[in-house]
Short mmCIF file of C-alpha atoms and ligand atoms in Angstrom, two decimals:
data_model
loop_
_atom_site.label_atom_id
_atom_site.label_comp_id
_atom_site.label_asym_id
_atom_site.label_seq_id
_atom_site.Cartn_x
_atom_site.Cartn_y
_atom_site.Cartn_z
CA UNK L 7 25.79 -5.68 -12.91
CA UNK L 8 26.17 -3.84 -9.38
CA UNK L 9 22.79 -3.34 -8.04
CA UNK L 10 23.44 0.43 -7.01
CA UNK L 11 24.36 1.36 -10.30
CA UNK L 12 21.58 -0.25 -12.22
CA UNK L 13 18.88 1.41 -9.70
CA UNK L 14 20.53 4.70 -10.63
CA UNK L 15 20.34 3.64 -14.15
CA UNK L 16 16.69 2.60 -13.93
CA UNK L 17 16.11 6.40 -12.04
CA UNK L 18 17.98 8.00 -14.94
CA UNK L 19 15.44 6.59 -17.28
CA UNK L 20 12.40 7.10 -15.25
CA UNK L 21 13.39 10.79 -16.20
CA UNK L 22 11.80 9.88 -19.58
CA UNK L 23 8.68 8.48 -18.71
CA UNK L 24 6.96 11.79 -17.88
CA UNK L 25 4.21 11.85 -19.97
CA UNK L 26 2.45 15.46 -21.23
CA UNK L 27 -0.63 13.87 -22.91
CA UNK L 28 -2.65 11.11 -22.27
CA UNK L 29 -2.60 9.54 -25.56
CA UNK L 30 1.17 9.18 -25.18
CA UNK L 31 0.72 7.87 -22.11
CA UNK L 32 -1.49 4.98 -23.27
CA UNK L 33 0.40 4.42 -26.58
CA UNK L 34 3.41 3.82 -23.90
CA UNK L 35 1.13 1.30 -21.69
CA UNK L 36 0.08 -0.36 -25.10
CA UNK L 37 3.43 -0.73 -26.41
CA UNK L 38 4.51 -2.55 -22.92
CA UNK L 39 1.39 -4.62 -22.76
CA UNK L 40 1.73 -5.93 -26.09
CA UNK L 41 5.16 -7.53 -25.17
CA UNK L 42 4.48 -8.32 -21.58
CA UNK L 43 0.92 -10.11 -21.83
CA UNK L 44 2.67 -12.15 -24.83
CA UNK L 45 5.45 -13.24 -22.58
CA UNK L 46 3.58 -13.76 -19.39
CA UNK L 47 0.75 -15.90 -21.22
CA UNK L 48 3.70 -18.06 -22.36
CA UNK L 49 5.42 -18.42 -19.51
CA UNK L 50 2.31 -18.38 -16.85
CA UNK L 51 0.06 -21.41 -16.67
CA UNK L 52 -2.36 -19.40 -14.65
CA UNK L 53 -2.65 -16.45 -16.54
CA UNK L 54 -3.05 -18.51 -19.91
CA UNK L 55 -5.75 -20.54 -18.24
CA UNK L 56 -7.79 -17.30 -17.51
CA UNK L 57 -7.67 -16.08 -21.00
CA UNK L 58 -8.69 -19.36 -22.27
CA UNK L 59 -11.82 -19.94 -19.56
CA UNK L 60 -12.87 -16.28 -20.55
CA UNK L 61 -12.20 -17.22 -24.41
CA UNK L 62 -10.31 -13.94 -24.98
CA UNK L 63 -7.43 -13.40 -27.12
CA UNK L 64 -4.50 -11.42 -25.44
CA UNK L 65 -5.22 -8.43 -27.30
CA UNK L 66 -8.47 -8.29 -25.68
CA UNK L 67 -6.83 -8.20 -22.12
CA UNK L 68 -8.60 -5.31 -20.63
CA UNK L 69 -12.04 -6.88 -20.89
CA UNK L 70 -10.33 -10.28 -18.71
CA UNK L 71 -12.03 -11.04 -15.56
CA UNK L 72 -10.28 -9.80 -12.59
CA UNK L 73 -8.90 -11.72 -10.11
CA UNK L 74 -8.13 -11.18 -6.37
CA UNK L 75 -5.63 -11.72 -4.07
CA UNK L 76 -6.97 -14.99 -2.52
CA UNK L 77 -7.09 -16.46 -5.86
CA UNK L 78 -3.86 -15.32 -6.58
CA UNK L 79 -2.95 -17.11 -3.41
CA UNK L 80 -4.74 -20.20 -4.17
CA UNK L 81 -2.98 -20.69 -7.84
CA UNK L 82 0.51 -19.06 -6.78
CA UNK L 83 2.53 -22.15 -7.88
CA UNK L 84 1.02 -22.02 -11.80
CA UNK L 85 1.31 -18.48 -11.39
CA UNK L 86 4.55 -17.32 -10.78
CA UNK L 87 7.06 -18.06 -13.65
CA UNK L 88 10.19 -19.15 -11.52
CA UNK L 89 8.59 -22.29 -10.63
CA UNK L 90 8.49 -21.60 -6.77
CA UNK L 91 5.90 -23.19 -4.77
CA UNK L 92 4.33 -21.31 -2.59
CA UNK L 93 5.04 -23.81 0.54
CA UNK L 94 9.15 -22.62 0.35
CA UNK L 95 7.82 -18.99 -0.06
CA UNK L 96 5.95 -19.19 3.41
CA UNK L 97 8.31 -21.12 4.81
CA UNK L 98 11.54 -18.65 3.88
CA UNK L 99 9.48 -15.61 4.81
CA UNK L 100 8.14 -16.84 7.91
CA UNK L 101 11.54 -17.79 9.34
CA UNK L 102 12.71 -14.37 8.16
CA UNK L 103 10.49 -12.64 10.26
CA UNK L 104 10.73 -14.92 12.90
CA UNK L 105 14.26 -14.62 13.10
CA UNK L 106 14.84 -10.86 11.53
CA UNK L 107 16.90 -11.45 9.12
CA UNK L 108 15.90 -10.97 5.53
CA UNK L 109 19.04 -11.96 3.45
CA UNK L 110 17.61 -15.03 2.58
CA UNK L 111 16.62 -15.51 -1.08
CA UNK L 112 15.24 -18.41 -3.27
CA UNK L 113 16.37 -19.54 -6.57
CA UNK L 114 14.37 -19.92 -9.69
CA UNK L 115 13.54 -23.63 -10.65
CA UNK L 116 15.71 -25.03 -12.92
CA UNK L 117 13.20 -25.31 -15.98
CA UNK L 118 11.78 -22.03 -15.45
CA UNK L 119 12.23 -18.71 -16.94
CA UNK L 120 14.37 -17.46 -13.90
CA UNK L 121 16.53 -20.86 -13.67
CA UNK L 122 19.03 -20.03 -10.93
CA UNK L 123 18.25 -16.64 -10.53
CA UNK L 124 17.40 -14.77 -7.10
CA UNK L 125 14.02 -14.32 -6.52
CA UNK L 126 13.46 -12.11 -3.37
CA UNK L 127 10.52 -13.22 -1.15
CA UNK L 128 8.03 -11.33 1.42
CA UNK L 129 4.92 -11.27 3.00
CA UNK L 130 2.32 -8.50 3.14
CA UNK L 131 1.55 -6.99 6.42
CA UNK L 132 -1.86 -9.17 6.16
CA UNK L 133 -4.41 -6.78 8.12
CA UNK L 134 -7.17 -9.13 7.64
CA UNK L 135 -8.09 -11.80 5.50
CA UNK L 136 -5.64 -13.40 2.97
CA UNK L 137 -1.83 -12.70 3.78
CA UNK L 138 -0.16 -12.02 0.73
CA UNK L 139 3.13 -13.55 -0.21
CA UNK L 140 5.26 -11.67 -2.90
CA UNK L 141 8.36 -12.42 -5.07
CA UNK L 142 10.72 -10.61 -7.48
CA UNK L 143 13.57 -10.64 -9.38
CA UNK L 144 16.72 -9.02 -9.22
CA UNK L 145 15.48 -6.73 -12.01
CA UNK L 146 12.45 -6.10 -10.82
CA UNK L 147 13.93 -4.91 -7.95
CA UNK L 148 16.42 -2.82 -9.03
CA UNK L 149 14.29 -0.72 -11.21
CA UNK L 150 11.59 -0.59 -8.19
CA UNK L 151 14.54 1.22 -6.38
CA UNK L 152 15.55 3.43 -9.19
CA UNK L 153 11.90 4.37 -9.57
CA UNK L 154 11.44 5.03 -5.91
CA UNK L 155 14.90 7.52 -5.82
CA UNK L 156 13.74 9.31 -8.53
CA UNK L 157 10.37 10.04 -7.24
CA UNK L 158 11.78 10.38 -3.60
CA UNK L 159 14.82 12.42 -3.47
CA UNK L 160 14.35 15.84 -3.51
CA UNK L 161 14.71 17.58 -6.91
CA UNK L 162 16.90 18.18 -9.02
CA UNK L 163 17.67 14.63 -9.16
CA UNK L 164 21.31 14.19 -10.25
CA UNK L 165 22.36 17.24 -7.86
CA UNK L 166 20.55 14.98 -4.83
CA UNK L 167 22.89 12.16 -6.01
CA UNK L 168 25.99 13.97 -5.37
CA UNK L 169 25.63 14.32 -1.77
CA UNK L 170 25.23 11.02 0.31
CA UNK L 171 22.09 9.47 0.63
CA UNK L 172 20.88 7.61 3.66
CA UNK L 173 17.64 6.02 3.63
CA UNK L 174 15.61 4.90 6.78
CA UNK L 175 13.10 2.31 6.59
CA UNK L 176 10.75 1.55 9.51
CA UNK L 177 9.03 -1.50 8.19
CA UNK L 178 7.52 -4.28 9.67
CA UNK L 179 9.52 -6.82 7.22
CA UNK L 180 12.10 -5.48 4.87
CA UNK L 181 11.66 -8.60 2.59
CA UNK L 182 15.44 -7.80 1.06
CA UNK L 183 13.81 -5.68 -1.49
CA UNK L 184 15.44 -2.41 0.08
CA UNK L 185 18.30 -3.57 0.68
CA UNK L 186 19.46 -3.93 -3.09
CA UNK L 187 20.71 -0.71 -3.44
CA UNK L 188 23.86 -0.27 -0.98
CA UNK L 189 26.93 1.63 -1.87
CA UNK L 190 29.19 4.28 -0.73
CA UNK L 191 26.63 7.09 -1.66
CA UNK L 192 23.54 5.57 -0.91
CA UNK L 193 22.75 3.27 2.06
CA UNK L 194 19.81 1.90 3.42
CA UNK L 195 19.00 1.31 7.10
CA UNK L 196 16.49 -0.96 8.56
CA UNK L 197 14.90 -0.43 11.39
CA UNK L 198 12.76 -3.37 12.67
CA UNK L 199 9.18 -2.30 13.54
CA UNK L 200 9.06 -4.95 16.57
CA UNK L 201 11.72 -3.25 18.82
CA UNK L 202 10.58 -1.41 21.63
CA UNK L 203 9.56 2.08 20.56
CA UNK L 204 12.28 4.28 22.67
CA UNK L 205 15.09 1.99 21.49
CA UNK L 206 13.82 2.59 17.57
CA UNK L 207 13.73 6.38 18.67
CA UNK L 208 17.14 6.07 19.40
CA UNK L 209 18.12 4.41 16.42
CA UNK L 210 16.29 6.47 14.30
CA UNK L 211 18.54 9.82 15.53
CA UNK L 212 21.42 7.59 15.14
CA UNK L 213 20.73 6.63 11.69
CA UNK L 214 20.42 10.59 10.76
CA UNK L 215 18.32 9.79 7.66
CA UNK L 216 18.28 12.19 4.74
CA UNK L 217 15.37 10.04 3.57
CA UNK L 218 12.81 8.77 6.29
CA UNK L 219 10.44 6.32 5.03
CA UNK L 220 7.63 4.56 7.06
CA UNK L 221 4.20 4.22 8.25
CA UNK L 222 2.81 7.43 9.64
CA UNK L 223 1.47 5.90 13.26
CA UNK L 224 4.98 4.62 13.37
CA UNK L 225 6.57 7.81 12.26
CA UNK L 226 4.06 9.59 15.02
CA UNK L 227 5.01 7.28 17.58
CA UNK L 228 8.90 7.73 17.37
CA UNK L 229 8.60 11.73 17.30
CA UNK L 230 6.40 11.54 20.43
CA UNK L 231 9.24 9.47 21.96
CA UNK L 232 11.71 12.07 21.27
CA UNK L 233 13.44 10.49 18.22
CA UNK L 234 15.45 13.58 16.22
CA UNK L 235 15.67 13.61 12.41
CA UNK L 236 15.47 16.14 10.01
CA UNK L 237 15.73 14.06 6.48
CA UNK L 238 14.58 16.31 3.22
CA UNK L 239 11.60 13.99 2.76
CA UNK L 240 9.41 12.01 5.28
CA UNK L 241 8.00 9.31 3.38
CA UNK L 242 4.45 7.94 4.42
CA UNK L 243 3.63 4.60 3.14
CA UNK L 244 1.58 1.48 3.86
CA UNK L 245 -1.49 3.08 5.88
CA UNK L 246 -4.27 5.63 5.14
CA UNK L 247 -2.38 9.29 6.24
CA UNK L 248 -4.46 11.35 8.07
CA UNK L 249 -4.00 14.99 8.31
CA UNK L 250 -3.21 15.06 12.12
CA UNK L 251 -0.60 12.90 11.43
CA UNK L 252 0.74 14.74 8.21
CA UNK L 253 0.94 18.01 10.13
CA UNK L 254 2.77 16.21 13.15
CA UNK L 255 5.08 14.91 11.08
CA UNK L 256 6.06 18.07 8.95
CA UNK L 257 6.56 20.13 12.02
CA UNK L 258 8.47 17.34 13.91
CA UNK L 259 10.87 15.76 11.27
CA UNK L 260 10.32 17.45 7.74
CA UNK L 261 8.32 17.99 4.43
CA UNK L 262 5.99 14.59 4.40
CA UNK L 263 5.07 12.85 0.99
CA UNK L 264 3.05 9.99 0.68
CA UNK L 265 3.87 6.49 -1.49
CA UNK L 266 1.25 4.09 -1.92
CA UNK L 267 3.09 0.72 -2.39
CA UNK L 268 1.34 -2.50 -1.77
CA UNK L 269 2.02 -6.11 -1.83
CA UNK L 270 0.78 -5.69 -5.33
CA UNK L 271 3.10 -3.00 -6.42
CA UNK L 272 4.56 0.12 -6.70
CA UNK L 273 1.09 2.17 -7.13
CA UNK L 274 1.29 5.70 -6.92
CA UNK L 275 3.96 8.39 -5.98
CA UNK L 276 4.53 12.02 -5.33
CA UNK L 277 5.38 14.50 -7.82
CA UNK L 278 7.38 17.70 -7.00
CA UNK L 279 4.20 19.81 -7.07
CA UNK L 280 2.66 17.87 -3.81
CA UNK L 281 0.11 15.61 -5.98
CA UNK L 282 0.20 11.71 -5.12
CA UNK L 283 0.18 10.08 -8.93
CA UNK L 284 -0.92 6.80 -10.05
CA UNK L 285 2.15 4.82 -11.30
CA UNK L 286 1.17 4.84 -14.91
CA UNK L 287 4.26 4.78 -16.55
CA UNK L 288 4.54 1.30 -15.21
CA UNK L 289 1.33 0.04 -14.26
CA UNK L 290 -2.25 -0.05 -16.37
CA UNK L 291 -5.38 0.87 -13.77
CA UNK L 292 -8.72 -0.08 -14.79
CA UNK L 293 -11.18 1.62 -12.52
CA UNK L 294 -14.31 0.39 -11.08
CA UNK L 295 -16.80 2.99 -10.00
CA UNK L 296 -18.45 2.64 -6.55
CA UNK L 297 -20.39 5.75 -6.90
CA UNK L 298 -19.99 8.79 -4.91
CA UNK L 299 -16.78 9.39 -6.71
CA UNK L 300 -14.83 6.46 -5.56
CA UNK L 301 -13.29 3.94 -7.58
CA UNK L 302 -11.48 0.34 -6.98
CA UNK L 303 -8.34 0.11 -9.05
CA UNK L 304 -8.07 -3.36 -11.15
CA UNK L 305 -4.05 -3.21 -12.09
CA UNK L 306 -2.08 -4.83 -14.51
CA UNK L 307 1.64 -4.17 -13.51
CA UNK L 308 3.37 -4.04 -16.75
CA UNK L 309 7.01 -4.89 -15.37
CA UNK L 310 6.21 -7.71 -12.92
CA UNK L 311 7.72 -10.73 -14.77
CA UNK L 312 8.27 -13.44 -11.74
CA UNK L 313 4.87 -12.97 -10.07
CA UNK L 314 2.59 -11.34 -12.95
CA UNK L 315 -0.11 -8.86 -12.20
CA UNK L 316 -2.91 -9.00 -14.82
CA UNK L 317 -6.37 -7.73 -14.22
CA UNK L 318 -5.84 -7.81 -10.36
CA UNK L 319 -8.49 -5.96 -8.13
CA UNK L 320 -7.44 -4.57 -5.07
CA UNK L 321 -8.96 -3.93 -1.95
CA UNK L 322 -8.58 -0.24 -1.72
CA UNK L 323 -10.87 2.47 -2.77
CA UNK L 324 -9.55 5.29 -3.95
CA UNK L 325 -10.57 8.97 -4.70
CA UNK L 326 -9.42 10.96 -7.42
CA UNK L 327 -8.38 14.60 -8.59
CA UNK L 328 -9.81 14.99 -11.86
CA UNK L 329 -8.22 18.66 -12.43
CA UNK L 330 -4.77 18.66 -14.00
CA UNK L 331 -1.27 18.86 -11.98
CA UNK L 332 0.92 21.85 -12.34
CA UNK L 333 3.84 19.53 -12.66
CA UNK L 334 2.38 18.56 -16.31
CA UNK L 335 2.02 14.76 -15.70
CA UNK L 336 -1.31 13.22 -17.28
CA UNK L 337 -0.79 10.36 -14.85
CA UNK L 338 -4.00 10.43 -12.83
CA UNK L 339 -4.02 12.11 -9.13
CA UNK L 340 -5.24 10.31 -6.16
CA UNK L 341 -6.80 12.45 -3.67
CA UNK L 342 -7.41 10.06 -1.34
CA UNK L 343 -6.76 6.29 -0.35
CA UNK L 344 -9.53 4.89 1.81
CA UNK L 345 -8.08 1.89 3.02
CA UNK L 346 -9.56 -1.28 2.41
CA UNK L 347 -12.99 -2.64 0.91
CA UNK L 348 -13.90 -4.13 4.28
CA UNK L 349 -13.74 -0.61 6.08
CA UNK L 350 -16.74 0.16 4.45
CA UNK L 351 -19.73 -0.35 7.11
CA UNK L 352 -23.23 -1.70 6.21
CA UNK L 353 -26.45 -0.23 7.74
CA UNK L 354 -29.90 -0.36 6.92
CA UNK L 355 -31.24 2.89 5.81
CA UNK L 356 -34.47 4.11 6.84
CA UNK L 357 -36.16 2.30 4.37
CA UNK L 358 -34.76 -0.64 5.21
CA UNK L 359 -32.79 -1.30 2.39
CA UNK L 360 -28.72 -1.80 2.90
CA UNK L 361 -26.59 1.26 3.02
CA UNK L 362 -22.87 1.69 2.53
CA UNK L 363 -21.39 4.05 4.96
CA UNK L 364 -17.67 5.52 3.68
CA UNK L 365 -15.32 5.17 6.48
CA UNK L 366 -14.15 8.51 5.61
CA UNK L 367 -17.78 9.74 7.11
CA UNK L 368 -16.89 8.18 10.50
CA UNK L 369 -13.48 9.32 10.51
CA UNK L 370 -14.66 12.65 10.57
CA UNK L 371 -17.61 12.47 13.03
CA UNK L 372 -15.04 10.97 15.53
CA UNK L 373 -12.64 13.80 14.50
CA UNK L 374 -14.78 15.96 15.97
CA UNK L 375 -14.56 14.57 19.42
CA UNK L 376 -13.14 17.11 21.93
CA UNK L 377 -9.80 15.28 23.36
CA UNK L 378 -10.09 12.14 22.01
CA UNK L 379 -6.87 10.96 20.89
CA UNK L 380 -7.04 7.80 19.25
CA UNK L 381 -10.33 5.37 18.12
CA UNK L 382 -11.02 2.76 16.40
CA UNK L 383 -14.87 1.82 15.40
CA UNK L 384 -15.83 -2.08 14.50
CA UNK L 385 -18.67 -3.35 13.28
CA UNK L 386 -19.88 -6.03 14.88
CA UNK L 387 -23.16 -7.06 13.33
CA UNK L 388 -25.66 -4.96 11.06
CA UNK L 389 -26.77 -3.13 13.88
CA UNK L 390 -24.13 -2.91 16.28
CA UNK L 391 -20.94 -0.39 15.89
CA UNK L 392 -18.22 -0.72 18.91
CA UNK L 393 -16.43 2.53 19.43
CA UNK L 394 -12.79 1.78 21.44
CA UNK L 395 -11.73 4.93 22.52
CA UNK L 396 -8.88 6.49 24.04
CA UNK L 397 -9.37 8.33 26.59
CA UNK L 398 -12.27 6.54 27.20
CA UNK L 399 -14.15 9.15 29.64
CA UNK L 400 -18.03 9.45 30.05
CA UNK L 401 -17.21 13.13 28.41
CA UNK L 402 -15.53 11.28 25.37
CA UNK L 403 -18.32 8.69 25.16
CA UNK L 404 -21.23 11.02 25.27
CA UNK L 405 -19.79 13.51 22.35
CA UNK L 406 -18.54 10.29 20.03
CA UNK L 407 -22.02 8.79 20.25
CA UNK L 408 -23.92 12.12 19.33
CA UNK L 409 -21.28 12.55 16.30
CA UNK L 410 -21.49 9.19 15.52
CA UNK L 411 -25.44 9.14 15.40
CA UNK L 412 -25.29 12.29 13.59
CA UNK L 413 -23.29 11.17 10.87
CA UNK L 414 -25.18 7.95 10.52
CA UNK L 415 -28.48 9.90 10.33
CA UNK L 416 -26.92 12.21 7.52
CA UNK L 417 -25.55 9.14 5.52
CA UNK L 418 -29.54 8.16 5.57
CA UNK L 419 -29.00 5.11 7.88
CA UNK L 420 -31.78 4.28 10.41
CA UNK L 421 -29.58 5.73 13.18
CA UNK L 422 -31.61 4.48 16.11
CA UNK L 423 -31.61 1.32 15.15
CA UNK L 424 -27.87 1.38 15.62
CA UNK L 425 -26.40 0.10 18.80
CA UNK L 426 -23.28 1.96 20.03
CA UNK L 427 -21.04 -0.17 22.46
CA UNK L 428 -18.06 1.88 24.14
CA UNK L 429 -14.63 0.53 25.44
CA UNK L 430 -11.13 1.59 26.04
CA UNK L 431 -8.84 1.62 23.04
CA UNK L 432 -5.83 -0.88 23.83
CA UNK L 433 -2.46 -0.57 21.94
CA UNK L 434 -1.85 -2.26 18.86
CA UNK L 435 -0.15 -5.25 18.74
CA UNK L 436 3.41 -3.93 17.32
CA UNK L 437 4.02 -4.15 13.99
CA UNK L 438 0.38 -4.48 12.74
CA UNK L 439 -1.57 -1.86 10.82
CA UNK L 440 -3.66 0.48 12.23
CA UNK L 441 -7.26 0.45 11.17
CA UNK L 442 -9.44 3.22 12.26
CA UNK L 443 -12.94 1.79 11.12
CA UNK L 444 -13.27 -1.70 10.31
CA UNK L 445 -15.80 -3.84 9.74
CA UNK L 446 -15.85 -7.78 11.22
CA UNK L 447 -17.55 -10.28 9.06
CA UNK L 448 -21.26 -11.09 10.15
CA UNK L 449 -21.95 -14.27 11.21
CA UNK L 450 -23.64 -16.91 14.08
CA UNK L 451 -19.66 -17.51 14.99
CA UNK L 452 -17.81 -14.38 14.54
CA UNK L 453 -16.33 -13.03 17.70
CA UNK L 454 -17.96 -10.27 19.26
CA UNK L 455 -15.47 -8.21 21.77
CA UNK L 456 -16.28 -8.92 25.37
CA UNK L 457 -18.79 -6.40 27.10
CA UNK L 458 -16.77 -3.44 29.20
CA UNK L 459 -18.28 -2.33 31.85
ZN1 LIG W 520 2.19 16.28 -9.84
#
């Protein structure tokens, strides 16, 4: 079937997946899980081995020990059900990124469940640690496009479809995923993040999108560079969105919504009432309590067949909003996505015990520094915190030091024992995710930034 038609079919079906009771939502998930796990265990040797190792039956899947991105990549060849080899996937994905041509696809191996079927390949943006590869089949891609269209086009959905839909994507790598929907009425334009900003800004203005999708830092840079667009929706992806970005984009381009999408899947979508809901109609979320109202998700994607995600632990930290949404959906609401697990900093408490400081606290402290436009805080040792500032002036250094010391003390850390180092914030390499708070692995060999006089 034509890709665009199939996607619209999925978008229409999505309208029926609006659950008003948790019981109905969980019954729907159980139904999907029952069939999905049986199929996956029969076709993915890696998943079957995990159940065997844990001594669990398929019906006990919620007790399965979680797996990580590193483990997923290590066992990629036995995990995917299309008979793909990681080396081939990486070779194609990397050459696509080098050539800026994302039309290449792999074919499922002859003996696999996806024999001779096209499989789209991509890489996660790999901010740190393990770079993830993802592979999706034709049907998964069409469903992705349908779900996205349903949730992102301004309601009412059918009226939105009557007008031409022009989607502009500003992404580091298109991964072929987004080109799947291409027809007279629906067009997707991919704007390559590795192009210079003024050129991108001009391309964005020319594309005149009705839906504008990209990381908030990039959208913000293009707005500042003079890009003009009046999309019905600005969709922020791939980064934690700060309030200042939301306000600027809202004023410059139009109404802003956030989508929580990762290599691991489409994890949360906005509703017409302005909430970000977990995508629970398709993904089952188990949540590990981290304390202080923070949770780490373990996902089981009930729609991923080529690259199964079963009890897969994410690096992100979520804060949830427990109050019901006025849209009537019972899918849980995300109040904040806090970036990656390693963004939490580790200091010693005044008592000497280890103390976790959430990135939120540090961002709040630095947001209070007058005249500070951008910053990065990097913890390089248990007692050393680098503050890279823009602009890096005596006044911003003094104010940042005072705010950060106060925040450390409030969090219960031994603020006097933390050494603050300063330097100018240099522009991030194009196409990399912006991270404002990060912690480098502490070891003798870990790179320490040069001391800037
Ligand atoms: Zn809602």
